[in-house]
PDB file of C-alpha atoms in Angstrom:
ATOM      1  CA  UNK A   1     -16.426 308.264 133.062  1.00  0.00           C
ATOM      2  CA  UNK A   2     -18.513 310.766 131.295  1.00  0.00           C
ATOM      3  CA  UNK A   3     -17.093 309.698 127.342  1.00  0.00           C
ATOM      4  CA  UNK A   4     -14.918 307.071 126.833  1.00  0.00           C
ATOM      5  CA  UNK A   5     -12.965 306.448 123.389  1.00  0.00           C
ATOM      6  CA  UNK A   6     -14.904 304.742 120.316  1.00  0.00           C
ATOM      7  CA  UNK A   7     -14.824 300.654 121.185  1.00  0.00           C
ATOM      8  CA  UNK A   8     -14.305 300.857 124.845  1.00  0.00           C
ATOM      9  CA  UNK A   9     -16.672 300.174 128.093  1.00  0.00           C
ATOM     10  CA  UNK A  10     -16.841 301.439 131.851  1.00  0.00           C
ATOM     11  CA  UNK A  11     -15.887 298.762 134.057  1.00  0.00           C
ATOM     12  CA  UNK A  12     -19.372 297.835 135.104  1.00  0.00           C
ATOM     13  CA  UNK A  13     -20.415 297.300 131.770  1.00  0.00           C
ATOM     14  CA  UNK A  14     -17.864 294.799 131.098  1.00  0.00           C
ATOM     15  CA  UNK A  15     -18.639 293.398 134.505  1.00  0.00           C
ATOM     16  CA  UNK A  16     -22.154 292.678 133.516  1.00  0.00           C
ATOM     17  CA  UNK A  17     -20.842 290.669 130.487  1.00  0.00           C
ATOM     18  CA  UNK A  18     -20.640 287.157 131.059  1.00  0.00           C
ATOM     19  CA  UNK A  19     -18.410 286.435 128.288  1.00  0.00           C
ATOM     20  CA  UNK A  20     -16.649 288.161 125.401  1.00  0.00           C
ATOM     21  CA  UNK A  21     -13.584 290.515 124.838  1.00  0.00           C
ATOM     22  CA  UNK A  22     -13.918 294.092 126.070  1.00  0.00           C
ATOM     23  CA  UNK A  23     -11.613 297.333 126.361  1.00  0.00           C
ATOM     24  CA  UNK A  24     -11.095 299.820 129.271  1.00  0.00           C
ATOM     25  CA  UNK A  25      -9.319 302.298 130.557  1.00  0.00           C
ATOM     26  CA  UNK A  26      -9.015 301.938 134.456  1.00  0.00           C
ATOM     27  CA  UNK A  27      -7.115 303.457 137.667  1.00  0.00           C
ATOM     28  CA  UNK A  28      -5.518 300.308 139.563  1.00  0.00           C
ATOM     29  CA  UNK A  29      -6.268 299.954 142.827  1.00  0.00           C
ATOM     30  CA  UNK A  30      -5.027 296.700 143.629  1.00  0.00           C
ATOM     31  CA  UNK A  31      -1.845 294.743 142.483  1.00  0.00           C
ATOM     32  CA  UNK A  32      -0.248 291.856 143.146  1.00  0.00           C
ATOM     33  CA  UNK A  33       3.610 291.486 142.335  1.00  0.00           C
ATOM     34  CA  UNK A  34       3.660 288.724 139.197  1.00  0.00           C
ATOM     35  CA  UNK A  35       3.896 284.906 140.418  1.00  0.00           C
ATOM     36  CA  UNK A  36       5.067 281.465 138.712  1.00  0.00           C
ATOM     37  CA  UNK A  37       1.265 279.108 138.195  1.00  0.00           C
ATOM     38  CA  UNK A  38       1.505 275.887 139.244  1.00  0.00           C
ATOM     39  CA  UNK A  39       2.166 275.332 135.208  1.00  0.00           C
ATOM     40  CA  UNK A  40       5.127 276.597 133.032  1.00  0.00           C
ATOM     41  CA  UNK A  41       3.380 280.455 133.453  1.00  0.00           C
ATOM     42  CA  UNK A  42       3.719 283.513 135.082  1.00  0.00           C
ATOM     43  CA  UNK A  43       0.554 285.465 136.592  1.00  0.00           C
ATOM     44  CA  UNK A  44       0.226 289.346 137.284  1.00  0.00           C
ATOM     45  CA  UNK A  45      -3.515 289.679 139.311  1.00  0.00           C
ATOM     46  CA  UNK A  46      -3.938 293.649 139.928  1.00  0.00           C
ATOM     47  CA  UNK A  47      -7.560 295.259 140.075  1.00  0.00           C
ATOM     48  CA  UNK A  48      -8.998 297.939 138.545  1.00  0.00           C
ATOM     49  CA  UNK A  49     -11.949 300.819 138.725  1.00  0.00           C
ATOM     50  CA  UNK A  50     -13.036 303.722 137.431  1.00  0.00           C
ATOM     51  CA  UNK A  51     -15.344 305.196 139.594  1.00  0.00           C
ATOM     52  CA  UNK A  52     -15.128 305.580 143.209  1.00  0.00           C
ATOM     53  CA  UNK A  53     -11.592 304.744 143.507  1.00  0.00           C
ATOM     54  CA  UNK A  54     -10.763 305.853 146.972  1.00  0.00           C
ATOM     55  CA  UNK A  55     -12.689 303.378 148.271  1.00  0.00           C
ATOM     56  CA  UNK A  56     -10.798 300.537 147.981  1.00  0.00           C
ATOM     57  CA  UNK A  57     -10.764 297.253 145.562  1.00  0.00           C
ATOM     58  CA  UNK A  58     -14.066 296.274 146.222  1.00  0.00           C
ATOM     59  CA  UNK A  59     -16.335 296.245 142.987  1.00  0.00           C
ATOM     60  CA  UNK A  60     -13.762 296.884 140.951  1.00  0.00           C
ATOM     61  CA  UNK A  61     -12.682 293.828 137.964  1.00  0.00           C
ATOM     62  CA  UNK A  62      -9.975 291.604 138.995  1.00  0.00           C
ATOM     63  CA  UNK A  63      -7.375 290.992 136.041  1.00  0.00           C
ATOM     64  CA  UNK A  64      -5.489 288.199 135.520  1.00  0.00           C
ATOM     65  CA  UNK A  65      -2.596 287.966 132.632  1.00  0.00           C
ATOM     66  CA  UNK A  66      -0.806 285.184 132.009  1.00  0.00           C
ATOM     67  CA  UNK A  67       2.493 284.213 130.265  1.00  0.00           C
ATOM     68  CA  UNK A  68       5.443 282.111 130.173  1.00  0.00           C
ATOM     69  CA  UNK A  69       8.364 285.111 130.310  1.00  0.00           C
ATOM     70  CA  UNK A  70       7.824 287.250 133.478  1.00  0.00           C
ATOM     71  CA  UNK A  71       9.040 290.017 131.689  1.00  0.00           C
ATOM     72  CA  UNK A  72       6.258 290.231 129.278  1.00  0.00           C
ATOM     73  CA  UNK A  73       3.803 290.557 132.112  1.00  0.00           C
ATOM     74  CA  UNK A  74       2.212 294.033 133.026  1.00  0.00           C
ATOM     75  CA  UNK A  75       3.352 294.790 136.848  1.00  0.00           C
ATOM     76  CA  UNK A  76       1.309 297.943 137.702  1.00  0.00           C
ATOM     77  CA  UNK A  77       1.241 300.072 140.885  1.00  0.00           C
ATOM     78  CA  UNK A  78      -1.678 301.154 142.490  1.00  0.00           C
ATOM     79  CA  UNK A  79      -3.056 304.530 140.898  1.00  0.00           C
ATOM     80  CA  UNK A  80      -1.695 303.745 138.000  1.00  0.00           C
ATOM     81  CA  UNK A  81      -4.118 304.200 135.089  1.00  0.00           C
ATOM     82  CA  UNK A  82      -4.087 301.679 132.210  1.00  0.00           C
ATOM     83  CA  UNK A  83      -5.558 300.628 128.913  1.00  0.00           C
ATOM     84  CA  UNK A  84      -6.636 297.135 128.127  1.00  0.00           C
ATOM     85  CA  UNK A  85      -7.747 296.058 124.647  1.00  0.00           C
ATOM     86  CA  UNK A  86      -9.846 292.980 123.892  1.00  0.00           C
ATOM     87  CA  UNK A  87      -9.627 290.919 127.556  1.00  0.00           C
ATOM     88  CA  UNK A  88     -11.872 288.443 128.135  1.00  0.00           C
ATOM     89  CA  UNK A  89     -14.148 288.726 130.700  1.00  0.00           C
ATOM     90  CA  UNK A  90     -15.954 285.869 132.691  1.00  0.00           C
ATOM     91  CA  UNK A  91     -17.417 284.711 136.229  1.00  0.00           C
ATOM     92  CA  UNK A  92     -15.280 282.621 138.104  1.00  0.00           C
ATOM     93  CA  UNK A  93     -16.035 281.352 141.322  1.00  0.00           C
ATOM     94  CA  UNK A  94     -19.097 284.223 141.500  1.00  0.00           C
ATOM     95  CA  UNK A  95     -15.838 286.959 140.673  1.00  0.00           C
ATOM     96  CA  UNK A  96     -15.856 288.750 137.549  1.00  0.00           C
ATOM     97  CA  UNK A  97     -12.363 288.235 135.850  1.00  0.00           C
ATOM     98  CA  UNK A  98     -10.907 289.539 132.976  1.00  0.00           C
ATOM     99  CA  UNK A  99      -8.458 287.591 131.471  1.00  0.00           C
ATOM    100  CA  UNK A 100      -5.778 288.447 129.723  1.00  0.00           C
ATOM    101  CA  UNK A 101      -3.111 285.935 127.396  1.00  0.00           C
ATOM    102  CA  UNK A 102       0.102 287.502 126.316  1.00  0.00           C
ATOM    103  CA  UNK A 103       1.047 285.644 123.460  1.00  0.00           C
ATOM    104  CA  UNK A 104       4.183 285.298 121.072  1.00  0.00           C
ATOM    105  CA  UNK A 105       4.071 283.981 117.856  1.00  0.00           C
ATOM    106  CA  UNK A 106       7.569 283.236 115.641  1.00  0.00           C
ATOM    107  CA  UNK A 107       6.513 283.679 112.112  1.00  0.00           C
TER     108      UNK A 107
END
């Protein structure tokens, strides 16, 4: 991406982060339907890039969100292009990850 909006990143710049909230705007070229944790959550995993998309998952940022209603959970489809505000992003097991936590607060 040539310009992106005021306050977001490419994907490899928030790749070479090793902590800290970033935003992007990605194609997905990866997803995984959303699936119960081994705790009281849901997960939705998908991948995203934006450059070089044909070519597969592969050096693209994983992205996990979590949350305890499934239907709060993003459930993409590959080539679909999304916008993610303030994830976190960290290494886990030598994989970037961006994480994201949906949460609901009763006031």
């Amino acid at each position: 991406m040539d310009r992106l909006p005021p306050g977001f990143e490419d994907v490899a710049t928030a790749q070479s982060r090793v902590s800290g909230a970033v935003s992007i705007i990605a194609v997905v070229v990866d997803a995984l339907s959303p699936t119960r944790t081994l705790g009281s959550s849901y997960m939705s995993t998908f991948t995203v890039k934006d450059r070089d998309v044909a070519s597969g998952p592969w050096g693209g940022l994983k992205v996990k969100y979590f949350h305890d209603n499934r239907d709060h959970l993003p459930d993409p489809d590959v080539g679909d292009v999304i916008l993610l505000r303030n994830i976190k992003v960290g290494i886990y097991i030598s994989l970037y990850i961006s994480l994201g936590l949906l949460l609901l607060v009763a006031c």
